[in-house]
Amino acid sequence: MSPVSSPVSTRLPVFPWDKLEPCKRTAVAHPDGIVDLSVGTPVDPVPELVQRALTSAADSPGYPTVWGTVELRDALTGWGGRRLGATGLTHHHVLPVVGSKELVAWLPTQLGLGPGDRVAYPRLAYPTYEVGARLAGAEPVVYDDPTELDPAGLKLLWLNSPSNPTGRVLTQDELTRAVGWAREHGILLVSDECYLELGWEADPVSVLHPEVCGGSYEGIVAVHSLSKRSNLAGYRAAFLLGDSAVLGELLQIRKHGGMITPAPVQAATVAALGDDSHVTEQRARYASRRAALRAALESHGFRIEHSEASLYLWATRDEPCWDTVAHLAALGILVAPGDFYGEAGARHIRVAFTATDERVEAAVKRLG
């Protein structure tokens, strides 16, 4: 008999990517190999200045701190002011975390949420928002417009702009209304902004911009990551900015839990945030791939919706998403079914443009 009477895993949905394995096998069998546009993992090199910073800090025998080095906190506040327009950031307004997925999955638990509490997130969304709620034993709730939610028992409100999977960008007015509504009802608002530097047909705004938050960070936190903008998914480098009281509480909990960004990764983060040129170069790569794939998909009969930012094209042929996934797998192209991100995505697919130029070119030819 298992010593675990009620496994926590039973609270969780089936890991979505496991369901894609049969289609992946089909795509792999293509004579010219698979073009994997599903997970959206970076494939381009880590910028050299970041690699140098990492290796220069390789001799790190002592324990790093959860709060990070002074240099890291300076880099976080400086970047937040320069890139997000955030004003008055101090070290108490920032906190490094071990990749953004870890933060999303464990934030409700670290906030002390549990049965009777509710966690809200967009109807089409990154699956880990739901996972985080279920791990804590809280109730997951989806919304179309957050300001139309019933605030009773609602403790955590997730925003996601630019959106994964749709690439939709919330306007400044939508962000401002959400912040005002959450503050009115005493609900913590956490904005997942990991794709903010990847706007194509829109200029994403942070929830920390003074015209959104009124110059106060009370009740709001923004989540940012270096995985996409700097090709550092393998480094697990992310961070929070916002309400000092919330971040101070998380800092204390994470100290006890040993949730520490490794010292070499902290040094690499400082280097990445201090350089904008590699971000510009990477954006150019993605812009080219995005344009090629969008044109090929549209010529193949797809309609692209939203997709004004992020690393994905949200596409449909007005058929069940798994039919579309199977059709493309037969061409050796693997994509993500839209229902991974909620029932509302059942007739869409998410197409990542994070493959190499050579693989993107192969996909374009197969779609032609």
GROMACS .gro file of C-alpha atoms in nm:
model
  368
    1MET     CA    1   0.000   0.000   0.000
    2SER     CA    2   0.135   0.341  -0.092
    3PRO     CA    3   0.244   0.561   0.203
    4VAL     CA    4   0.090   0.854   0.012
    5SER     CA    5  -0.282   0.826   0.086
    6SER     CA    6  -0.391   1.088  -0.166
    7PRO     CA    7  -0.120   1.169  -0.423
    8VAL     CA    8  -0.104   1.537  -0.514
    9SER     CA    9  -0.070   1.437  -0.879
   10THR     CA   10  -0.432   1.322  -0.877
   11ARG     CA   11  -0.536   1.688  -0.852
   12LEU     CA   12  -0.367   1.766  -1.181
   13PRO     CA   13  -0.468   1.722  -1.545
   14VAL     CA   14  -0.277   1.487  -1.774
   15PHE     CA   15   0.054   1.651  -1.873
   16PRO     CA   16  -0.052   1.792  -2.210
   17TRP     CA   17   0.264   1.729  -2.406
   18ASP     CA   18   0.242   1.355  -2.337
   19LYS     CA   19  -0.077   1.346  -2.546
   20LEU     CA   20   0.114   1.481  -2.847
   21GLU     CA   21   0.357   1.186  -2.866
   22PRO     CA   22   0.170   0.986  -3.138
   23CYS     CA   23   0.164   1.288  -3.369
   24LYS     CA   24   0.527   1.353  -3.291
   25ARG     CA   25   0.616   1.001  -3.404
   26THR     CA   26   0.431   1.065  -3.730
   27ALA     CA   27   0.618   1.391  -3.789
   28VAL     CA   28   0.955   1.236  -3.705
   29ALA     CA   29   0.895   0.973  -3.975
   30HIS     CA   30   0.892   1.237  -4.251
   31PRO     CA   31   1.175   1.168  -4.499
   32ASP     CA   32   1.323   1.514  -4.439
   33GLY     CA   33   1.274   1.495  -4.063
   34ILE     CA   34   1.047   1.673  -3.820
   35VAL     CA   35   0.990   2.048  -3.807
   36ASP     CA   36   0.901   2.096  -3.443
   37LEU     CA   37   0.691   2.408  -3.394
   38SER     CA   38   0.516   2.281  -3.083
   39VAL     CA   39   0.681   2.358  -2.749
   40GLY     CA   40   0.843   2.684  -2.851
   41THR     CA   41   1.185   2.622  -2.702
   42PRO     CA   42   1.464   2.862  -2.810
   43VAL     CA   43   1.711   2.714  -3.060
   44ASP     CA   44   1.949   3.003  -3.127
   45PRO     CA   45   2.279   3.044  -2.942
   46VAL     CA   46   2.302   3.199  -2.598
   47PRO     CA   47   2.457   3.545  -2.648
   48GLU     CA   48   2.835   3.532  -2.607
   49LEU     CA   49   2.847   3.805  -2.343
   50VAL     CA   50   2.602   3.600  -2.132
   51GLN     CA   51   2.809   3.284  -2.176
   52ARG     CA   52   3.120   3.475  -2.070
   53ALA     CA   53   2.946   3.608  -1.760
   54LEU     CA   54   2.831   3.257  -1.668
   55THR     CA   55   3.173   3.098  -1.707
   56SER     CA   56   3.347   3.386  -1.529
   57ALA     CA   57   3.127   3.316  -1.228
   58ALA     CA   58   3.176   2.937  -1.248
   59ASP     CA   59   3.403   2.937  -0.942
   60SER     CA   60   3.115   2.989  -0.698
   61PRO     CA   61   3.173   2.751  -0.405
   62GLY     CA   62   2.955   2.935  -0.154
   63TYR     CA   63   2.579   2.950  -0.118
   64PRO     CA   64   2.412   3.225  -0.320
   65THR     CA   65   2.131   3.428  -0.166
   66VAL     CA   66   1.763   3.403  -0.259
   67TRP     CA   67   1.738   3.781  -0.295
   68GLY     CA   68   2.038   3.784  -0.531
   69THR     CA   69   2.353   3.990  -0.538
   70VAL     CA   70   2.346   4.367  -0.512
   71GLU     CA   71   2.455   4.375  -0.877
   72LEU     CA   72   2.159   4.159  -0.976
   73ARG     CA   73   1.910   4.372  -0.786
   74ASP     CA   74   2.060   4.683  -0.944
   75ALA     CA   75   2.021   4.522  -1.287
   76LEU     CA   76   1.658   4.431  -1.218
   77THR     CA   77   1.558   4.776  -1.098
   78GLY     CA   78   1.752   4.944  -1.379
   79TRP     CA   79   1.593   4.730  -1.646
   80GLY     CA   80   1.247   4.775  -1.498
   81GLY     CA   81   1.284   5.150  -1.515
   82ARG     CA   82   1.441   5.159  -1.859
   83ARG     CA   83   1.228   4.899  -2.036
   84LEU     CA   84   0.899   4.900  -1.848
   85GLY     CA   85   0.887   5.267  -1.755
   86ALA     CA   86   0.847   5.170  -1.389
   87THR     CA   87   0.931   5.452  -1.148
   88GLY     CA   88   1.080   5.445  -0.800
   89LEU     CA   89   1.188   5.081  -0.805
   90THR     CA   90   1.411   4.978  -0.514
   91HIS     CA   91   1.569   4.646  -0.422
   92HIS     CA   92   1.257   4.573  -0.215
   93HIS     CA   93   1.051   4.578  -0.536
   94VAL     CA   94   1.242   4.296  -0.711
   95LEU     CA   95   1.299   3.924  -0.655
   96PRO     CA   96   1.483   3.670  -0.877
   97VAL     CA   97   1.314   3.331  -0.924
   98VAL     CA   98   1.420   2.995  -1.065
   99GLY     CA   99   1.244   3.025  -1.400
  100SER     CA  100   0.894   3.162  -1.444
  101LYS     CA  101   0.717   2.823  -1.465
  102GLU     CA  102   0.829   2.735  -1.113
  103LEU     CA  103   0.692   3.066  -0.990
  104VAL     CA  104   0.357   3.025  -1.168
  105ALA     CA  105   0.313   2.668  -1.041
  106TRP     CA  106   0.397   2.741  -0.678
  107LEU     CA  107   0.284   3.099  -0.624
  108PRO     CA  108  -0.065   3.012  -0.489
  109THR     CA  109   0.093   2.770  -0.240
  110GLN     CA  110   0.354   3.025  -0.133
  111LEU     CA  111   0.080   3.281  -0.084
  112GLY     CA  112  -0.094   3.041   0.155
  113LEU     CA  113  -0.396   2.978  -0.068
  114GLY     CA  114  -0.597   2.662  -0.028
  115PRO     CA  115  -0.949   2.517  -0.023
  116GLY     CA  116  -1.211   2.789  -0.038
  117ASP     CA  117  -0.982   3.030  -0.224
  118ARG     CA  118  -1.015   3.103  -0.595
  119VAL     CA  119  -0.747   3.172  -0.858
  120ALA     CA  120  -0.852   3.332  -1.189
  121TYR     CA  121  -0.677   3.329  -1.526
  122PRO     CA  122  -0.775   3.385  -1.892
  123ARG     CA  123  -1.008   3.136  -2.061
  124LEU     CA  124  -0.729   3.065  -2.313
  125ALA     CA  125  -0.411   3.038  -2.111
  126TYR     CA  126  -0.082   2.876  -2.022
  127PRO     CA  127  -0.186   2.552  -1.844
  128THR     CA  128   0.038   2.614  -1.541
  129TYR     CA  129  -0.198   2.880  -1.401
  130GLU     CA  130  -0.453   2.605  -1.344
  131VAL     CA  131  -0.185   2.367  -1.218
  132GLY     CA  132  -0.074   2.622  -0.958
  133ALA     CA  133  -0.426   2.659  -0.825
  134ARG     CA  134  -0.478   2.283  -0.808
  135LEU     CA  135  -0.144   2.221  -0.634
  136ALA     CA  136  -0.257   2.460  -0.360
  137GLY     CA  137  -0.601   2.299  -0.340
  138ALA     CA  138  -0.761   2.626  -0.453
  139GLU     CA  139  -1.038   2.656  -0.712
  140PRO     CA  140  -0.929   2.753  -1.067
  141VAL     CA  141  -1.159   3.002  -1.241
  142VAL     CA  142  -1.143   3.122  -1.604
  143TYR     CA  143  -1.254   3.459  -1.736
  144ASP     CA  144  -1.308   3.655  -2.055
  145ASP     CA  145  -1.302   3.994  -1.882
  146PRO     CA  146  -1.146   3.994  -1.533
  147THR     CA  147  -1.359   4.286  -1.417
  148GLU     CA  148  -1.672   4.071  -1.466
  149LEU     CA  149  -1.554   3.804  -1.220
  150ASP     CA  150  -1.732   3.743  -0.891
  151PRO     CA  151  -1.475   3.874  -0.640
  152ALA     CA  152  -1.598   3.651  -0.356
  153GLY     CA  153  -1.314   3.428  -0.242
  154LEU     CA  154  -1.092   3.543  -0.528
  155LYS     CA  155  -0.738   3.581  -0.395
  156LEU     CA  156  -0.519   3.579  -0.706
  157LEU     CA  157  -0.588   3.723  -1.051
  158TRP     CA  158  -0.354   3.634  -1.336
  159LEU     CA  159  -0.317   3.859  -1.639
  160ASN     CA  160  -0.111   3.748  -1.939
  161SER     CA  161  -0.011   4.007  -2.197
  162PRO     CA  162   0.123   3.929  -2.451
  163SER     CA  163  -0.078   3.609  -2.430
  164ASN     CA  164   0.043   3.256  -2.454
  165PRO     CA  165  -0.106   3.100  -2.670
  166THR     CA  166  -0.290   3.367  -2.869
  167GLY     CA  167  -0.037   3.649  -2.885
  168ARG     CA  168  -0.310   3.896  -2.788
  169VAL     CA  169  -0.193   4.218  -2.621
  170LEU     CA  170  -0.405   4.392  -2.357
  171THR     CA  171  -0.443   4.764  -2.414
  172GLN     CA  172  -0.332   5.020  -2.159
  173ASP     CA  173  -0.698   5.086  -2.079
  174GLU     CA  174  -0.770   4.715  -2.023
  175LEU     CA  175  -0.471   4.687  -1.790
  176THR     CA  176  -0.570   5.000  -1.599
  177ARG     CA  177  -0.927   4.877  -1.550
  178ALA     CA  178  -0.805   4.540  -1.426
  179VAL     CA  179  -0.566   4.700  -1.176
  180GLY     CA  180  -0.837   4.931  -1.047
  181TRP     CA  181  -1.089   4.647  -1.013
  182ALA     CA  182  -0.841   4.418  -0.832
  183ARG     CA  183  -0.743   4.693  -0.588
  184GLU     CA  184  -1.107   4.778  -0.522
  185HIS     CA  185  -1.171   4.419  -0.416
  186GLY     CA  186  -0.839   4.354  -0.239
  187ILE     CA  187  -0.726   4.091  -0.490
  188LEU     CA  188  -0.359   4.037  -0.573
  189LEU     CA  189  -0.303   4.093  -0.945
  190VAL     CA  190  -0.006   3.915  -1.102
  191SER     CA  191   0.076   4.000  -1.463
  192ASP     CA  192   0.271   3.745  -1.667
  193GLU     CA  193   0.468   3.963  -1.909
  194CYS     CA  194   0.733   3.716  -2.026
  195TYR     CA  195   0.675   3.802  -2.394
  196LEU     CA  196   0.665   4.180  -2.346
  197GLU     CA  197   0.977   4.243  -2.557
  198LEU     CA  198   0.832   4.048  -2.850
  199GLY     CA  199   0.563   4.278  -2.984
  200TRP     CA  200   0.512   4.273  -3.363
  201GLU     CA  201   0.190   4.455  -3.444
  202ALA     CA  202   0.144   4.608  -3.099
  203ASP     CA  203   0.366   4.767  -2.834
  204PRO     CA  204   0.292   4.578  -2.512
  205VAL     CA  205   0.266   4.785  -2.193
  206SER     CA  206   0.362   4.660  -1.847
  207VAL     CA  207   0.119   4.664  -1.558
  208LEU     CA  208   0.396   4.853  -1.374
  209HIS     CA  209   0.385   5.151  -1.608
  210PRO     CA  210   0.280   5.459  -1.408
  211GLU     CA  211  -0.008   5.530  -1.647
  212VAL     CA  212  -0.145   5.185  -1.563
  213CYS     CA  213  -0.069   5.153  -1.191
  214GLY     CA  214  -0.077   5.521  -1.096
  215GLY     CA  215   0.282   5.512  -0.976
  216SER     CA  216   0.199   5.268  -0.694
  217TYR     CA  217   0.283   4.898  -0.690
  218GLU     CA  218   0.032   4.815  -0.418
  219GLY     CA  219  -0.140   4.486  -0.496
  220ILE     CA  220   0.041   4.419  -0.826
  221VAL     CA  221   0.333   4.203  -0.932
  222ALA     CA  222   0.483   4.152  -1.279
  223VAL     CA  223   0.658   3.831  -1.391
  224HIS     CA  224   0.943   3.849  -1.641
  225SER     CA  225   1.176   3.593  -1.794
  226LEU     CA  226   1.500   3.580  -1.993
  227SER     CA  227   1.406   3.250  -2.161
  228LYS     CA  228   1.261   3.408  -2.474
  229ARG     CA  229   1.421   3.753  -2.512
  230SER     CA  230   1.775   3.622  -2.442
  231ASN     CA  231   1.756   3.250  -2.535
  232LEU     CA  232   1.812   3.151  -2.172
  233ALA     CA  233   1.543   2.887  -2.122
  234GLY     CA  234   1.816   2.645  -2.012
  235TYR     CA  235   1.940   2.888  -1.747
  236ARG     CA  236   1.605   2.916  -1.558
  237ALA     CA  237   1.642   3.291  -1.515
  238ALA     CA  238   1.332   3.494  -1.428
  239PHE     CA  239   1.227   3.760  -1.180
  240LEU     CA  240   0.941   3.948  -1.018
  241LEU     CA  241   0.886   4.322  -0.984
  242GLY     CA  242   0.616   4.499  -0.788
  243ASP     CA  243   0.454   4.517  -0.445
  244SER     CA  244   0.732   4.519  -0.184
  245ALA     CA  245   0.510   4.362   0.083
  246VAL     CA  246   0.421   4.068  -0.139
  247LEU     CA  247   0.779   4.019  -0.259
  248GLY     CA  248   0.910   4.049   0.098
  249GLU     CA  249   0.677   3.770   0.208
  250LEU     CA  250   0.780   3.554  -0.087
  251LEU     CA  251   1.146   3.621  -0.008
  252GLN     CA  252   1.104   3.488   0.346
  253ILE     CA  253   0.922   3.176   0.224
  254ARG     CA  254   1.172   3.111  -0.053
  255LYS     CA  255   1.462   3.145   0.193
  256HIS     CA  256   1.316   2.862   0.397
  257GLY     CA  257   1.245   2.660   0.083
  258GLY     CA  258   1.592   2.705  -0.066
  259MET     CA  259   1.451   2.843  -0.392
  260ILE     CA  260   1.775   3.003  -0.502
  261THR     CA  261   1.893   3.115  -0.845
  262PRO     CA  262   2.247   2.973  -0.886
  263ALA     CA  263   2.526   3.229  -0.855
  264PRO     CA  264   2.656   3.185  -1.213
  265VAL     CA  265   2.301   3.234  -1.346
  266GLN     CA  266   2.267   3.549  -1.137
  267ALA     CA  267   2.584   3.684  -1.302
  268ALA     CA  268   2.454   3.585  -1.646
  269THR     CA  269   2.126   3.765  -1.576
  270VAL     CA  270   2.313   4.086  -1.495
  271ALA     CA  271   2.494   4.063  -1.829
  272ALA     CA  272   2.174   3.986  -2.024
  273LEU     CA  273   1.976   4.273  -1.873
  274GLY     CA  274   2.259   4.517  -1.935
  275ASP     CA  275   2.267   4.458  -2.311
  276ASP     CA  276   1.991   4.539  -2.560
  277SER     CA  277   2.177   4.460  -2.882
  278HIS     CA  278   2.135   4.083  -2.856
  279VAL     CA  279   1.762   4.133  -2.800
  280THR     CA  280   1.739   4.339  -3.118
  281GLU     CA  281   1.929   4.070  -3.313
  282GLN     CA  282   1.706   3.793  -3.182
  283ARG     CA  283   1.390   3.990  -3.258
  284ALA     CA  284   1.507   4.023  -3.619
  285ARG     CA  285   1.549   3.645  -3.645
  286TYR     CA  286   1.204   3.584  -3.507
  287ALA     CA  287   1.045   3.853  -3.724
  288SER     CA  288   1.179   3.684  -4.037
  289ARG     CA  289   1.061   3.339  -3.931
  290ARG     CA  290   0.723   3.474  -3.826
  291ALA     CA  291   0.665   3.642  -4.161
  292ALA     CA  292   0.761   3.329  -4.357
  293LEU     CA  293   0.544   3.094  -4.153
  294ARG     CA  294   0.246   3.328  -4.147
  295ALA     CA  295   0.244   3.364  -4.524
  296ALA     CA  296   0.282   2.987  -4.571
  297LEU     CA  297   0.003   2.903  -4.328
  298GLU     CA  298  -0.235   3.155  -4.484
  299SER     CA  299  -0.163   3.020  -4.833
  300HIS     CA  300  -0.236   2.672  -4.696
  301GLY     CA  301  -0.584   2.777  -4.589
  302PHE     CA  302  -0.528   2.891  -4.232
  303ARG     CA  303  -0.666   3.203  -4.069
  304ILE     CA  304  -0.436   3.374  -3.820
  305GLU     CA  305  -0.605   3.539  -3.520
  306HIS     CA  306  -0.452   3.784  -3.269
  307SER     CA  307  -0.079   3.695  -3.283
  308GLU     CA  308   0.029   4.059  -3.261
  309ALA     CA  309   0.302   3.963  -3.013
  310SER     CA  310   0.480   3.662  -2.852
  311LEU     CA  311   0.654   3.373  -3.030
  312TYR     CA  312   0.341   3.205  -3.166
  313LEU     CA  313   0.084   3.217  -3.441
  314TRP     CA  314  -0.269   3.132  -3.328
  315ALA     CA  315  -0.418   2.963  -3.634
  316THR     CA  316  -0.733   2.781  -3.741
  317ARG     CA  317  -0.886   2.598  -4.039
  318ASP     CA  318  -1.224   2.591  -3.862
  319GLU     CA  319  -1.196   2.224  -3.779
  320PRO     CA  320  -1.119   2.027  -3.460
  321CYS     CA  321  -0.765   2.109  -3.352
  322TRP     CA  322  -0.650   1.747  -3.339
  323ASP     CA  323  -0.755   1.701  -3.703
  324THR     CA  324  -0.531   1.995  -3.789
  325VAL     CA  325  -0.246   1.859  -3.577
  326ALA     CA  326  -0.269   1.524  -3.753
  327HIS     CA  327  -0.281   1.688  -4.097
  328LEU     CA  328   0.036   1.885  -4.027
  329ALA     CA  329   0.209   1.588  -3.863
  330ALA     CA  330   0.164   1.399  -4.190
  331LEU     CA  331   0.366   1.681  -4.350
  332GLY     CA  332   0.633   1.638  -4.083
  333ILE     CA  333   0.529   1.954  -3.896
  334LEU     CA  334   0.447   1.930  -3.525
  335VAL     CA  335   0.232   2.203  -3.365
  336ALA     CA  336   0.044   2.239  -3.037
  337PRO     CA  337  -0.333   2.170  -3.032
  338GLY     CA  338  -0.532   2.466  -2.909
  339ASP     CA  339  -0.718   2.268  -2.644
  340PHE     CA  340  -0.393   2.243  -2.446
  341TYR     CA  341  -0.477   2.600  -2.345
  342GLY     CA  342  -0.846   2.555  -2.266
  343GLU     CA  343  -1.164   2.428  -2.424
  344ALA     CA  344  -1.202   2.758  -2.611
  345GLY     CA  345  -0.900   2.658  -2.821
  346ALA     CA  346  -1.056   2.339  -2.953
  347ARG     CA  347  -1.055   2.459  -3.316
  348HIS     CA  348  -0.715   2.632  -3.316
  349ILE     CA  349  -0.349   2.541  -3.315
  350ARG     CA  350  -0.049   2.723  -3.173
  351VAL     CA  351   0.248   2.744  -3.410
  352ALA     CA  352   0.581   2.844  -3.257
  353PHE     CA  353   0.836   3.018  -3.476
  354THR     CA  354   1.131   2.914  -3.260
  355ALA     CA  355   1.279   2.667  -3.510
  356THR     CA  356   1.601   2.732  -3.699
  357ASP     CA  357   1.593   2.916  -4.030
  358GLU     CA  358   1.658   2.587  -4.210
  359ARG     CA  359   1.364   2.412  -4.040
  360VAL     CA  360   1.132   2.707  -4.097
  361GLU     CA  361   1.226   2.700  -4.464
  362ALA     CA  362   1.144   2.327  -4.471
  363ALA     CA  363   0.803   2.394  -4.317
  364VAL     CA  364   0.730   2.667  -4.571
  365LYS     CA  365   0.810   2.429  -4.857
  366ARG     CA  366   0.586   2.155  -4.715
  367LEU     CA  367   0.298   2.399  -4.674
  368GLY     CA  368   0.338   2.529  -5.028
   0.00000   0.00000   0.00000
